[in-house]
Tab-separated table of C-alpha atoms in Angstrom:
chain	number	residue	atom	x	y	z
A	1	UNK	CA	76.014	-5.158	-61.231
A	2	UNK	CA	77.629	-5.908	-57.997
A	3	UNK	CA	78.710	-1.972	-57.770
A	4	UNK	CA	75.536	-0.498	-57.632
A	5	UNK	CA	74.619	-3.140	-54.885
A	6	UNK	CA	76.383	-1.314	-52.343
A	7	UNK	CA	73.934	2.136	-53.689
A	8	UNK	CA	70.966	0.093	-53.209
A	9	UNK	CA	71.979	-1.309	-49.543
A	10	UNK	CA	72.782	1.817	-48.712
A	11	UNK	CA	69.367	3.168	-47.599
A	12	UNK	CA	67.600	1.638	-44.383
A	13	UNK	CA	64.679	1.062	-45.863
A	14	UNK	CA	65.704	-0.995	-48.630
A	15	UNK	CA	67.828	-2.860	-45.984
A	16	UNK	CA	64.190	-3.622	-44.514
A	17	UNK	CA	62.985	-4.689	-47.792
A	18	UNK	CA	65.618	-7.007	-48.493
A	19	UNK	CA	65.445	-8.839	-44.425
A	20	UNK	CA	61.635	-8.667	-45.644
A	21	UNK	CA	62.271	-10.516	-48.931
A	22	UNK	CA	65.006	-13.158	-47.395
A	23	UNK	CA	61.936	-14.197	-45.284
A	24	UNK	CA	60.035	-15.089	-48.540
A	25	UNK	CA	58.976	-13.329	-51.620
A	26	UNK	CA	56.410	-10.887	-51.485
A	27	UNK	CA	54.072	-8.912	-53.857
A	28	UNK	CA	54.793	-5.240	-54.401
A	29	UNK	CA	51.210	-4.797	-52.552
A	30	UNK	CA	52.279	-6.885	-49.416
A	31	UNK	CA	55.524	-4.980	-49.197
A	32	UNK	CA	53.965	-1.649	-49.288
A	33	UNK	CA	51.538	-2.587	-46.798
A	34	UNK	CA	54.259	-4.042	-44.154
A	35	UNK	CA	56.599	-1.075	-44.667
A	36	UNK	CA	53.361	2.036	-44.763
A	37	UNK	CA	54.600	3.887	-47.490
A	38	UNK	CA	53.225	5.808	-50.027
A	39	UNK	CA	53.122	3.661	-53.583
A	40	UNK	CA	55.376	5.996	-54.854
A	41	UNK	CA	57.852	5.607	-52.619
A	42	UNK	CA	58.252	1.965	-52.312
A	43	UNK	CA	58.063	2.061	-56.218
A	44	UNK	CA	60.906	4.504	-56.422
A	45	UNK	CA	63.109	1.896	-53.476
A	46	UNK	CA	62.422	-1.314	-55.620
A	47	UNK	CA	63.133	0.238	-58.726
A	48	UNK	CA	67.220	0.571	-56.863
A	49	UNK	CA	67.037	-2.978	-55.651
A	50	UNK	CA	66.016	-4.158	-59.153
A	51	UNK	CA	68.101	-2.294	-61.363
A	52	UNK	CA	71.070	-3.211	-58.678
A	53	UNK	CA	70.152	-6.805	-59.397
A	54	UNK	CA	69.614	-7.576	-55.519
A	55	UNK	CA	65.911	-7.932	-56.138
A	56	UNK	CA	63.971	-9.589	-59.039
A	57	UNK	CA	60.208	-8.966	-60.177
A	58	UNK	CA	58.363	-11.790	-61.301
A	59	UNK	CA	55.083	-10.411	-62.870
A	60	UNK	CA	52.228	-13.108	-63.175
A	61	UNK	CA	49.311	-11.344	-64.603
A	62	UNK	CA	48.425	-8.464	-62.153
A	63	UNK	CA	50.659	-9.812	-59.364
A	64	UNK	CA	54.393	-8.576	-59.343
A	65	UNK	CA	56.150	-10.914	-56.955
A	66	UNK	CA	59.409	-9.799	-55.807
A	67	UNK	CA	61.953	-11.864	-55.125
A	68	UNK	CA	65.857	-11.805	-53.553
A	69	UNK	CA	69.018	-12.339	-56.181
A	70	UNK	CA	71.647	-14.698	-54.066
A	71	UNK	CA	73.834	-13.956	-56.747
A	72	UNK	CA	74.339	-10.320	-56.455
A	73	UNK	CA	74.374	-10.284	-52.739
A	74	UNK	CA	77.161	-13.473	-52.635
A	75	UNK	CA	78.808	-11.033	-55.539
A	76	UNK	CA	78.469	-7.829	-52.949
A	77	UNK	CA	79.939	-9.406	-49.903
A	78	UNK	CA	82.657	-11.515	-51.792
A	79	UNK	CA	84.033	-7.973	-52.486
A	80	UNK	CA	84.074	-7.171	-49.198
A	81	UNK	CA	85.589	-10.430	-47.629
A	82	UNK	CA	88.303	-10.213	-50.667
A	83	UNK	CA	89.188	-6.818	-48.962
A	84	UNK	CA	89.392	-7.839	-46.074
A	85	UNK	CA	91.761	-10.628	-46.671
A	86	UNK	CA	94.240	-9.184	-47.838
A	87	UNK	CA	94.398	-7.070	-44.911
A	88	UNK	CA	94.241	-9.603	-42.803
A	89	UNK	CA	96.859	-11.380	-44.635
A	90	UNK	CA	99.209	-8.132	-43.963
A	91	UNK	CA	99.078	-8.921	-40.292
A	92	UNK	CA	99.823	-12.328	-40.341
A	93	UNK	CA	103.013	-11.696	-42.762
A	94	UNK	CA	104.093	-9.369	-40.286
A	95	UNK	CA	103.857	-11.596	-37.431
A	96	UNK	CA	105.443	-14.462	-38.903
A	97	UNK	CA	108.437	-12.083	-39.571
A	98	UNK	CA	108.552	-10.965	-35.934
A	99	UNK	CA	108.129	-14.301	-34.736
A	100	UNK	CA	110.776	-15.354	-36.840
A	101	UNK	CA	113.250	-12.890	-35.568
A	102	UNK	CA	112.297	-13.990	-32.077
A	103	UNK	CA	113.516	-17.197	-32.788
B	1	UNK	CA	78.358	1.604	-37.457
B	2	UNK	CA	77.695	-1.061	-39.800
B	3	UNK	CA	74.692	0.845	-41.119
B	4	UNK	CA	76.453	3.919	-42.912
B	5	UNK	CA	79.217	1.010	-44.432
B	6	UNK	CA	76.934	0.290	-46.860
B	7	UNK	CA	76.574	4.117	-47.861
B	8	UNK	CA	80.289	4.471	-47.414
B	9	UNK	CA	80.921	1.548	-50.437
B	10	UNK	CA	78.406	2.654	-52.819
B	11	UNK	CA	80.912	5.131	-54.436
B	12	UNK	CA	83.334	3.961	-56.897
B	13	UNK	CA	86.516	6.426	-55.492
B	14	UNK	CA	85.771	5.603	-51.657
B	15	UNK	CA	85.402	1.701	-52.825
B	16	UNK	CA	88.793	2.209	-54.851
B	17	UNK	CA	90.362	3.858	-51.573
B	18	UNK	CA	89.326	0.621	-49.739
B	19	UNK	CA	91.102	-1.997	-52.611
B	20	UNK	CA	94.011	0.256	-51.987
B	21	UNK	CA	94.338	0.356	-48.283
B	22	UNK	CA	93.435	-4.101	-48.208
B	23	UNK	CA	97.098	-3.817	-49.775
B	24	UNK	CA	98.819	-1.917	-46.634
B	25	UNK	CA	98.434	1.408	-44.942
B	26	UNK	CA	98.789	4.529	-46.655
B	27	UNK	CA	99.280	8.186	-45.619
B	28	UNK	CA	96.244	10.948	-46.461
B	29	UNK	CA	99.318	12.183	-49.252
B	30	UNK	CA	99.767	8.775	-50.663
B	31	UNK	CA	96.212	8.365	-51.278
B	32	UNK	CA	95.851	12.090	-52.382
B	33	UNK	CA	98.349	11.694	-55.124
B	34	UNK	CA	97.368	7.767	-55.993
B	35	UNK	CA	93.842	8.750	-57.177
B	36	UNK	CA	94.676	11.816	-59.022
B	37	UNK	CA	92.155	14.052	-57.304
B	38	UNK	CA	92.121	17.131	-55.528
B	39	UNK	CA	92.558	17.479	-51.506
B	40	UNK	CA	88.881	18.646	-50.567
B	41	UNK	CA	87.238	15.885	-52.642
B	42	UNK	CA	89.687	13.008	-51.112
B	43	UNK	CA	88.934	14.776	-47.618
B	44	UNK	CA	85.368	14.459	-48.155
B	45	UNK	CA	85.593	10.682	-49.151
B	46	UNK	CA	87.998	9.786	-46.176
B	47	UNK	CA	85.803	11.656	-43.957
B	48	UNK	CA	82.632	9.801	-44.999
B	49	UNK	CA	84.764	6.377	-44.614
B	50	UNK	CA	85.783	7.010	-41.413
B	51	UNK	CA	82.249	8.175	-39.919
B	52	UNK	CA	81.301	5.176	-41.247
B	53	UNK	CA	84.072	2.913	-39.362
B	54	UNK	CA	84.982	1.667	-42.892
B	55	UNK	CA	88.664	3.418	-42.562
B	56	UNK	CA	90.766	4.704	-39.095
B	57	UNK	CA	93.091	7.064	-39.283
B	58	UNK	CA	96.458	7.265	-37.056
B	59	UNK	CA	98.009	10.930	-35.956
B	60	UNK	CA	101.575	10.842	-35.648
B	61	UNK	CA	102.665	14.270	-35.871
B	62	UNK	CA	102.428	15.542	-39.119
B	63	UNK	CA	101.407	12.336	-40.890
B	64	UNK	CA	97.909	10.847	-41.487
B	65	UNK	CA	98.253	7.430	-41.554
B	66	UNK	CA	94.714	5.223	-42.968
B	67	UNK	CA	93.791	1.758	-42.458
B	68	UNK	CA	91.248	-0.411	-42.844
B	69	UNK	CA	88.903	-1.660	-40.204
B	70	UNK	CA	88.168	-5.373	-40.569
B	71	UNK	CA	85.697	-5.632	-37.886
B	72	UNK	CA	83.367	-3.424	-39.848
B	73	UNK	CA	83.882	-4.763	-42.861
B	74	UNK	CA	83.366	-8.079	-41.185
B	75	UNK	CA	80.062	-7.237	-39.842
B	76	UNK	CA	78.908	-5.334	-43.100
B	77	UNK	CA	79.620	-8.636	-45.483
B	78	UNK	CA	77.821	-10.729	-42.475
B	79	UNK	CA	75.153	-8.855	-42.710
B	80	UNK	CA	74.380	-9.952	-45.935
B	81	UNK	CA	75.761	-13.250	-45.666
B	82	UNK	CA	72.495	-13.462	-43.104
B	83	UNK	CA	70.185	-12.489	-45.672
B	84	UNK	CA	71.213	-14.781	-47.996
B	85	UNK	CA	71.591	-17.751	-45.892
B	86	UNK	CA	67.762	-17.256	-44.709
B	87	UNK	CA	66.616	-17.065	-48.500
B	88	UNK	CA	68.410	-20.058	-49.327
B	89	UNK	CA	67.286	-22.348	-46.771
B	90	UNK	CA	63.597	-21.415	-47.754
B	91	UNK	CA	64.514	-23.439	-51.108
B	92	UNK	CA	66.487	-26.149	-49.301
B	93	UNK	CA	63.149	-26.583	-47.568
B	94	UNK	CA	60.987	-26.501	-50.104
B	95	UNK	CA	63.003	-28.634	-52.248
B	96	UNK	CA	63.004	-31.447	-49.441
B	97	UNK	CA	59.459	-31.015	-49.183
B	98	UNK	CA	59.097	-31.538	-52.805
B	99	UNK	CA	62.195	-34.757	-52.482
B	100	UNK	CA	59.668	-36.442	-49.279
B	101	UNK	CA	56.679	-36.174	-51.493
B	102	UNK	CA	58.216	-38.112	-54.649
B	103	UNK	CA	59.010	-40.640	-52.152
């Protein structure tokens, strides 16, 4: 769900696990390794991203490969770009009605 | 900073206090009596949108007056507009990789 995306971008170091991921996918190993956290740690980050549906887990035997969701993140800053829209659209009302007095 | 946006958005009140300001300004009252809640917990959530560059807020006398900052929540949706344009060109690559081969 797009709502808890904003939760699970809200940390710094799932921000670096998600510029990791856009690189490539990744095993849970390789992440650990690159970021030098504990196992617990990372586990307890990706378990965020996942459940936020920004990051998927493809397990293939003993490998968990992690992967980015482009839908959740297109979801995420479609919400953003909505609000800020309509903002904008505020102004440009406004300025078309002063422009029009001008006139 | 772009950084604490992200932490700003990921709760559902402050994200509701942003789909109500895309629609126009709104005095600290406004929004106080809009959401139903009391004046410390609305303080707390403007405060954290504001130290985040999410919200501004206008003095004029007596009156409070929000607004919403498009530049951060420009940069904030770009920011993951990145992200996802790097992991999608991975498979645009692969997948013309995979097109040159068939060939």
């Amino acid at each position: 769900m797009a709502n808890d995306a904003f939760k699970a971008l809200a940390h710094p170091l799932r921000r670096d696990i998600v510029e990791r991921l856009s690189g490539g996918t990744a095993t849970v190993g390789e992440v650990t390794r690159d970021f030098g956290v504990s196992k617990p740690t990372i586990s307890r980050h990706l378990r965020l991203l996942e459940e936020a549906g920004v990051v998927s887990r493809v397990i293939d035997g003993r490998t968990h490969r992690l992967a980015l969701r482009a839908d959740t993140l297109a979801e995420t800053s479609d919400w953003i770009d909505i609000q800020r829209a309509r903002w904008e659209r505020l102004f440009d009302v406004v300025g078309e009605y002063l422009e029009e007095r001008k006139e």
